[in-house]
Coordinates of C-alpha atoms and ligand atoms in Angstrom, one line a residue:
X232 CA 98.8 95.4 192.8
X233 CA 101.2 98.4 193.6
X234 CA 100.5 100.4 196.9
X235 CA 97.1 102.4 196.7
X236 CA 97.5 106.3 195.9
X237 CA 94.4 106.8 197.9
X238 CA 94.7 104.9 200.3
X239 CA 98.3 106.2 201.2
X240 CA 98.7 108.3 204.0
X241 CA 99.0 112.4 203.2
X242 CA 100.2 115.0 205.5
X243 CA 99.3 118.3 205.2
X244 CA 101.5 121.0 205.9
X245 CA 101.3 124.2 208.4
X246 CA 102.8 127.3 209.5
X247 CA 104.4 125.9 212.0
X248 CA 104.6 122.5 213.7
X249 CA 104.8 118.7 212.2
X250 CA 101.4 119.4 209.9
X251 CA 98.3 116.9 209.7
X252 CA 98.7 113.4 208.6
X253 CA 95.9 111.5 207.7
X254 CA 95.5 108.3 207.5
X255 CA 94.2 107.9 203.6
X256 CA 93.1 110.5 201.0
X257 CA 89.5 109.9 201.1
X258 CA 88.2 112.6 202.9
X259 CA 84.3 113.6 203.4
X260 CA 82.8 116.7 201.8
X261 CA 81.0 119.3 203.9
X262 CA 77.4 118.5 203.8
X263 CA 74.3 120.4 205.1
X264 CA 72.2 118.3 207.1
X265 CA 69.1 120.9 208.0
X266 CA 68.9 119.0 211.3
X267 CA 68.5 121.6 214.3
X268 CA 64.9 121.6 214.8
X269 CA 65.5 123.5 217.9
X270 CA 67.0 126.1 215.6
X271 CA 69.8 127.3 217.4
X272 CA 72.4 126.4 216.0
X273 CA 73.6 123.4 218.0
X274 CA 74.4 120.1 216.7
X275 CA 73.5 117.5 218.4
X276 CA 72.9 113.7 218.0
X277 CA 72.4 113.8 214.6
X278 CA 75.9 115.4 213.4
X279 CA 77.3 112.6 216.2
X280 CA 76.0 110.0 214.2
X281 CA 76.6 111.0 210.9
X282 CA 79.7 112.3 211.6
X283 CA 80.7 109.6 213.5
X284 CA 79.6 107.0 210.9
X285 CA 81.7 108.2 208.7
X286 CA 84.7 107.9 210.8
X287 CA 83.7 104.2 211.3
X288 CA 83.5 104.3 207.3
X289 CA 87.3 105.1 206.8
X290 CA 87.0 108.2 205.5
X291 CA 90.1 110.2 206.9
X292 CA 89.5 113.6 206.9
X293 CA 85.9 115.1 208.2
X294 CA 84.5 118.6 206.8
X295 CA 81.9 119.2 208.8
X296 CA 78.3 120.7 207.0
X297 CA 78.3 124.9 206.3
X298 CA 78.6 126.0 210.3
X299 CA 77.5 129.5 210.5
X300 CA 79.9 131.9 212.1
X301 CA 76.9 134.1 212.9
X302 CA 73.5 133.3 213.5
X303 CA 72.4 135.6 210.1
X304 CA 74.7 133.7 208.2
X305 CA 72.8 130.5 208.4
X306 CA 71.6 129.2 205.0
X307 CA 68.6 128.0 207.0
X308 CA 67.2 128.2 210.6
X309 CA 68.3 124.3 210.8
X310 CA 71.7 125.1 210.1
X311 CA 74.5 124.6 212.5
X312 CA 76.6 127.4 213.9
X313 CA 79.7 128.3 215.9
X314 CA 78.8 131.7 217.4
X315 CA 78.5 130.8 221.1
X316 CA 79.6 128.7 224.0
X317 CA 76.3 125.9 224.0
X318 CA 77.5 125.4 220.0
X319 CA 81.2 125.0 220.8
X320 CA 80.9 122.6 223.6
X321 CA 78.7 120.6 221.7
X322 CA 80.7 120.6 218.9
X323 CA 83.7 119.4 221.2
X324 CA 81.8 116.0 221.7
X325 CA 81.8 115.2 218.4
X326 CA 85.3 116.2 218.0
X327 CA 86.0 113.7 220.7
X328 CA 84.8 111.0 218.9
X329 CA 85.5 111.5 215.9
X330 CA 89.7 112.0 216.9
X331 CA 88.2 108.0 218.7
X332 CA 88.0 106.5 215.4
X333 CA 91.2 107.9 213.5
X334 CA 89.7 110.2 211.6
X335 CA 90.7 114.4 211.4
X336 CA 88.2 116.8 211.3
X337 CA 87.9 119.7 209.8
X338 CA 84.8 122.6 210.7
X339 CA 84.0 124.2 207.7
X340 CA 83.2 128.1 208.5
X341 CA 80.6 129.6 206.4
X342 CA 78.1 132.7 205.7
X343 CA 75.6 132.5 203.6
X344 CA 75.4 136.2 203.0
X345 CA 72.5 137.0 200.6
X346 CA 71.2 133.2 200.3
X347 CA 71.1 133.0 203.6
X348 CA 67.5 133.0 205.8
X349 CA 66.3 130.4 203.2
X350 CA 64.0 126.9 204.2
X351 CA 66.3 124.2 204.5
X352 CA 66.3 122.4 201.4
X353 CA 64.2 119.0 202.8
X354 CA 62.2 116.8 200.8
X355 CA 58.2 117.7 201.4
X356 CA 59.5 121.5 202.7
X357 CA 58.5 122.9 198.7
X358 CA 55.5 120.6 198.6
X359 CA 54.0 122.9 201.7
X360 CA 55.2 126.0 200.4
X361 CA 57.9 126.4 202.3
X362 CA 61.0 127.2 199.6
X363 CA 63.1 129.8 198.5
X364 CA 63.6 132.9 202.0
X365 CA 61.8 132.5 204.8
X366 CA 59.1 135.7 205.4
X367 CA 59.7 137.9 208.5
X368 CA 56.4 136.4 209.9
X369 CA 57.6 132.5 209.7
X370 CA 61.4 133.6 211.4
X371 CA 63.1 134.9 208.6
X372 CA 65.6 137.6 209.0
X373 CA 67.6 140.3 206.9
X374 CA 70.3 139.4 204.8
X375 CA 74.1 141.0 203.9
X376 CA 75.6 140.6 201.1
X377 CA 78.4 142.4 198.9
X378 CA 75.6 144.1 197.0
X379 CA 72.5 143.2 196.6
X380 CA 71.4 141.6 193.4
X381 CA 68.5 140.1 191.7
X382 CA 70.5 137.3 190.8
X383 CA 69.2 135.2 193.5
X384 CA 65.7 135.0 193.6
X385 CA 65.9 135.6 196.9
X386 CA 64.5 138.3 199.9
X387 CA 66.8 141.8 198.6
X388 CA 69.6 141.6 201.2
X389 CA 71.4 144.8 202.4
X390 CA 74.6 145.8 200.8
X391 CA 77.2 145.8 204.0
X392 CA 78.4 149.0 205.3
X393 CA 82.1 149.5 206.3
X394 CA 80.6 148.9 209.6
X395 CA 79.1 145.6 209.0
X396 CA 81.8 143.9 207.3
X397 CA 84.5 145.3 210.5
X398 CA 81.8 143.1 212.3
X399 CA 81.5 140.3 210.2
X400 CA 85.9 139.8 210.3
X401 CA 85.4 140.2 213.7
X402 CA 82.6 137.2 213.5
X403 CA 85.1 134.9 211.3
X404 CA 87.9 135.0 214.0
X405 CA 85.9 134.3 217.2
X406 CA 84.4 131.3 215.2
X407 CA 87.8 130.4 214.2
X408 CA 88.7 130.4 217.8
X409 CA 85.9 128.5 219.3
X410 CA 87.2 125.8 216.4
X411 CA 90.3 126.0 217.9
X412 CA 88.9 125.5 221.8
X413 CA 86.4 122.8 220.2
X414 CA 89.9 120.6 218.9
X415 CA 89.1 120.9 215.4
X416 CA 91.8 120.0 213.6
X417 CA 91.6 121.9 210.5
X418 CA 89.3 125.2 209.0
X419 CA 87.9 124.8 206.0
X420 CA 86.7 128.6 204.6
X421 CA 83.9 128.2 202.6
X422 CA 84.7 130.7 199.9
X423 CA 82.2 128.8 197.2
X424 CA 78.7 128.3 195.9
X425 CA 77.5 132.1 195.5
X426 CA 77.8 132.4 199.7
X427 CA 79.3 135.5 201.2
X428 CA 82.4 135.3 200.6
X429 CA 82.0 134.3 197.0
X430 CA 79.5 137.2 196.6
X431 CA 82.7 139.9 197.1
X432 CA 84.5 137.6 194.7
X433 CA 82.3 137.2 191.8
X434 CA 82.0 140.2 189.3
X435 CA 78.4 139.2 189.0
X436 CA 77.6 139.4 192.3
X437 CA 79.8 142.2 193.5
X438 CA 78.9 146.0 191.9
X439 CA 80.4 147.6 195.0
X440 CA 81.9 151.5 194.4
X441 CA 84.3 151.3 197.2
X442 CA 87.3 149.2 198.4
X443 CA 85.8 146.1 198.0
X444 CA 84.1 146.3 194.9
X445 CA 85.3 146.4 191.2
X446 CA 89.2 145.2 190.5
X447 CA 90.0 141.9 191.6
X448 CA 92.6 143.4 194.0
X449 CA 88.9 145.0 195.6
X450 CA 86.7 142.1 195.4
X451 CA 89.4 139.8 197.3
X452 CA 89.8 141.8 199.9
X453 CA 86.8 140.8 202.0
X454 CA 88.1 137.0 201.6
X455 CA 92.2 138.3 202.6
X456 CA 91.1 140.3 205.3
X457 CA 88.8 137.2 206.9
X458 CA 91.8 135.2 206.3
X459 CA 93.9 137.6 208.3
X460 CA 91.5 137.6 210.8
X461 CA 91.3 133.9 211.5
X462 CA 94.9 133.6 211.3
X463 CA 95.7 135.8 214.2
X464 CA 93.5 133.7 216.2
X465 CA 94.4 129.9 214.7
X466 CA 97.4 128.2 215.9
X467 CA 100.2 128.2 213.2
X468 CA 100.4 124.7 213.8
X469 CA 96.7 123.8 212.5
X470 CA 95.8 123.4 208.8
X471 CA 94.0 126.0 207.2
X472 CA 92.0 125.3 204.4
X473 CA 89.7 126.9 201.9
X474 CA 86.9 125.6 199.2
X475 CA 86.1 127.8 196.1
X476 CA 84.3 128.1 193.0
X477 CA 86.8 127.7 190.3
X478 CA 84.4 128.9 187.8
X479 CA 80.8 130.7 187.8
X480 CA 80.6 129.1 184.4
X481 CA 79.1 132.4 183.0
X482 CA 80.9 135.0 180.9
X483 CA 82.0 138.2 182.9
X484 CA 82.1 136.1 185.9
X485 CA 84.7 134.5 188.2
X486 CA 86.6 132.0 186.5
X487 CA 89.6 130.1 186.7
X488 CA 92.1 132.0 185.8
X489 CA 91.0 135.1 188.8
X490 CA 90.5 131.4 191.4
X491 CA 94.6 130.1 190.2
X492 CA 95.4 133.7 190.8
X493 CA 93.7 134.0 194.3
X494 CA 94.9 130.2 194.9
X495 CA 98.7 131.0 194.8
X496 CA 97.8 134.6 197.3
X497 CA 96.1 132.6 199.6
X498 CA 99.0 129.7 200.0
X499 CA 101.5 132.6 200.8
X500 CA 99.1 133.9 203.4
X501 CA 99.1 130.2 204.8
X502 CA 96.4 128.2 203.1
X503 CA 97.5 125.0 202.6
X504 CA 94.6 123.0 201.6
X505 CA 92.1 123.7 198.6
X506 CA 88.8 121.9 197.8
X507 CA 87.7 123.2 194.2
X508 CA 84.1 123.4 193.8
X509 CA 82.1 125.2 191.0
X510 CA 78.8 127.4 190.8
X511 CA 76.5 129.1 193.2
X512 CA 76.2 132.5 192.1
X513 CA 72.6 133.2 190.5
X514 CA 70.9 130.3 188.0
X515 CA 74.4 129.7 186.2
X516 CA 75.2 125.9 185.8
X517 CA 78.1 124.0 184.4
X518 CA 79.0 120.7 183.7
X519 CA 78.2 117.9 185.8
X520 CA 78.5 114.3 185.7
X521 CA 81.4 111.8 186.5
X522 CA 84.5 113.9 188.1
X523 CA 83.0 117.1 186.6
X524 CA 85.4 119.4 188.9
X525 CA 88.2 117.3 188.2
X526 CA 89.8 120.1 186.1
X527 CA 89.5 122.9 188.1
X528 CA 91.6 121.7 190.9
X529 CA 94.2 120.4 188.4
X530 CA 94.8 123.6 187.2
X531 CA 95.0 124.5 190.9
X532 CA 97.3 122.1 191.5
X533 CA 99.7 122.3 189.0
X534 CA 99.7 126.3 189.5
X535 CA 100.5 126.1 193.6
X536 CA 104.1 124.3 195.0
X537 CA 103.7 120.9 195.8
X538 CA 103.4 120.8 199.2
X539 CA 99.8 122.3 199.3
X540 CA 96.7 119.8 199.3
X541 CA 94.2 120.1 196.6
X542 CA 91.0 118.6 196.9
X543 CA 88.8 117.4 193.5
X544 CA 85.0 117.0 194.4
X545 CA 81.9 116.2 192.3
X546 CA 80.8 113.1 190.6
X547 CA 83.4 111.2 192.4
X548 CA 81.9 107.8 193.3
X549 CA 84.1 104.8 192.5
X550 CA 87.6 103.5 193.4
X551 CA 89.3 103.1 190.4
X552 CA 87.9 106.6 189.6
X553 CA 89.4 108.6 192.8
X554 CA 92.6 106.5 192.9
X555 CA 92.9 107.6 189.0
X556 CA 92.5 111.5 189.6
X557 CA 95.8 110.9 192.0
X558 CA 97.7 108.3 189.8
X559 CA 97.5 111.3 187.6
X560 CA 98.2 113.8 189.6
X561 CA 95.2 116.3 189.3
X562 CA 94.7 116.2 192.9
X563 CA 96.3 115.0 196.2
X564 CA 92.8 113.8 197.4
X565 CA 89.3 113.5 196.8
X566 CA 86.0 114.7 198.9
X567 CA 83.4 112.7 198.6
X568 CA 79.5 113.7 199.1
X569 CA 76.8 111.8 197.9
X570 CA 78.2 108.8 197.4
X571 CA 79.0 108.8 200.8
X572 CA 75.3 110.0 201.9
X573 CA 74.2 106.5 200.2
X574 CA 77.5 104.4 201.8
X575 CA 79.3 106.0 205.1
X576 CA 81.2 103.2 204.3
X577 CA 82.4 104.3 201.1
X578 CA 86.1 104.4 202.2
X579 CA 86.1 101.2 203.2
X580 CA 84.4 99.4 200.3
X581 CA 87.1 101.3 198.8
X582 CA 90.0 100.0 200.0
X583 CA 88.2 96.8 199.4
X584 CA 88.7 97.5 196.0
X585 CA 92.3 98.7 195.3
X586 CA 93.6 95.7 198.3
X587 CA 94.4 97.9 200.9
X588 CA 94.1 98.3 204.1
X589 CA 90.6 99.6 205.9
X590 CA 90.0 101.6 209.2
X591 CA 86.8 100.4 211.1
X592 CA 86.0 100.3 214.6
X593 CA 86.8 96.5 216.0
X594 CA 83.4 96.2 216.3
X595 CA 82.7 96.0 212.8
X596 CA 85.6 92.9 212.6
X597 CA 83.5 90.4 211.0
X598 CA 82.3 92.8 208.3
X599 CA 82.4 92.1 205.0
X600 CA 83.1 94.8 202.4
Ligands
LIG766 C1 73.0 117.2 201.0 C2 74.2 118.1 200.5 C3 74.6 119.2 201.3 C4 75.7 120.0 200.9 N1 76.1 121.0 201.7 C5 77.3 121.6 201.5 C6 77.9 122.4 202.4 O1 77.4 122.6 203.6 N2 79.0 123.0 202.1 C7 79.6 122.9 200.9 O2 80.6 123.5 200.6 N3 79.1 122.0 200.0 C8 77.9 121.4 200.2 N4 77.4 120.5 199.4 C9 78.2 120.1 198.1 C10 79.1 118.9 198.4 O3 80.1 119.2 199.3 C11 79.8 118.5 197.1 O4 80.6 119.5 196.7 C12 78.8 118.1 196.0 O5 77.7 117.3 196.5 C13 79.5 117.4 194.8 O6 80.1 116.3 195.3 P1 79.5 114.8 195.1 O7 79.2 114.6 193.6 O8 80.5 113.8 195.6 O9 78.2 114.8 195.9 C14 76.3 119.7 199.7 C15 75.9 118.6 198.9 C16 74.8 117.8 199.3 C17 74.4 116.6 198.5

């Protein structure tokens, strides 16, 4: 069989420097875990292990799960964060171990905005009440957003003053620096599922007056000037990337013609890498089902020069299925969540499949795929 698409190695470009090869195309979607009991932020053994296992599992590039660059933009109090010194350090570990196995990783910055402050979504939380925001009394805390909206369901969060958001770009680059001095390799910019960022984006969500409100040219801004920030602080020669929704799939919301738009701005401000997610503002649902985002990075793709990385997620859980999406050139390379949840060797098994060549510890030598 000719050479495996996905399983050929892929470097991604920077400002500067030689760029970020990785070893395959299979890379691992952020992912929530709701692990930090101590809720504080800090990862610990359990992001070791599942971040580590999937290192052993072939996957080449990591995205770590939603870290909060400030503690109120956790989605929940079990979240993971990169606001402080104890969080960095112990994010350097993993780091460590993962760069061990031949894998890249890649922290994926986030604020949750108005959904933050929630119970971490855990079977048996909902069965003892505990869904939807968390009250003041059980730890909860007051929410920012673009401006607030029912849309949610949620505890009403404040709309942010001029003030607030100086603060919150101030938040975004010393989190994008304590990457840096963790040895992340990458930043992925979580710009999707109805969090902060995609609550300035989204006409829906965003009924701001001012200079971040109304045009698109307004409701970008938050997102360009984050960018900006994080860019004077992350070396030129490390990858920066972003996820989006390509599409609220609602009428009079964000779709993708505003995300190819904001794609092509973003790459001449330096992103390089795009994973194209859909959804998250308010109840709206679209598609789902085998390689239901498939499209939306395709039209990404084919709108952005070739040298940038595009990323198609959702429903992609066999072989034949993500080495297809590349034969045909909708995307340079796949993320893979929940098939990966049920298989951390999913790469491998993989390459299994299309007869090429795996990446497991020696340990694992006299495994069978
Ligand atoms: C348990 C779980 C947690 C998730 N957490 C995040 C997250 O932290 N950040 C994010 O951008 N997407 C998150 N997602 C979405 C996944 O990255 C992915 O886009 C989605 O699951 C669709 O891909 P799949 O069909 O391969 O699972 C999460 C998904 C799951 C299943």
């Amino acid at each position: 069989m000719a050479q495996s698409k996905l399983f050929s190695p892929v470097t991604i470009p920077t400002r500067r420097g030689d760029g970020l090869t990785l070893r395959n195309r299979a890379v691992l979607a952020p992912m929530c875990q709701y692990a930090v009991e101590a809720r504080d932020g800090i990862p610990h053994s359990w992001q070791l292990v599942h971040l580590g296992s999937m290192a052993h599992g072939g996957f080449s590039l990591l995205h770590t799960e939603a870290t909060a660059v400030a503690a109120e933009g956790r989605i929940s109090d079990k979240d993971v964060g990169i606001w402080n010194t104890e969080q960095e350090q112990a994010w350097a570990g993993i780091v460590d171990y993962v760069h061990g196995h031949g894998a890249r990783i890649s922290i994926q910055l986030a604020h949750a905005g108005a959904k933050a402050s929630t119970y971490a979504w855990l079977p048996g939380e909902a069965g003892q009440g505990r869904s939807g925001s968390i009250p003041r009394s059980d730890g909860g805390w007051q929410t920012v957003t673009s401006s607030d909206s029912e849309l949610y369901g949620l505890a009403p969060a404040e709309s942010m003053t001029r003030e607030q958001i100086q603060r919150s770009l101030r938040d975004w680059a010393a989190a994008a620096q304590r990457a840096d001095q963790a040895g992340f390799d990458a930043i992925q910019i979580h710009g999707a599922h109805g969090y902060l960022i995609h609550q300035f984006l989204s006409p829906l969500s965003n009924r701001r007056t001012d200079e971040y409100g109304g045009s698109y040219e307004n409701r970008t801004r938050y997102l360009k000037e984050a960018l900006a920030a994080i860019s004077e602080v992350w070396p030129a020669q490390k990858v920066l990337g972003i996820r989006l929704s390509g599409e609220d799939w609602v009428q009079g919301g964000w779709g993708i013609a505003e995300t190819v738009r904001l794609a092509g701005e973003l790459y001449d401000q330096g992103i390089r890498a795009f994973d194209l997610s859909s959804a998250g503002i308010g109840p709206f649902r679209g598609p789902s089902g085998p390689g239901y985002q498939i499209p939306l990075a395709a039209a990404v793709k084919q709108s952005l020069p070739a040298d940038a990385f595009v990323t198609a997620v959702g429903g992609i859980t066999q072989a034949v299925q993500a080495e297809q999406v590349l034969v045909t050139g909708q995307a340079d390379g796949v993320s893979i969540g929940r098939a990966a949840l049920g298989d951390p060797q999913w790469a491998n098994r993989a390459a299994e499949r299309l007869g090429a060549e795996k990446a497991y510890p020696p340990h694992y030598w006299r495994g069978r795929w």
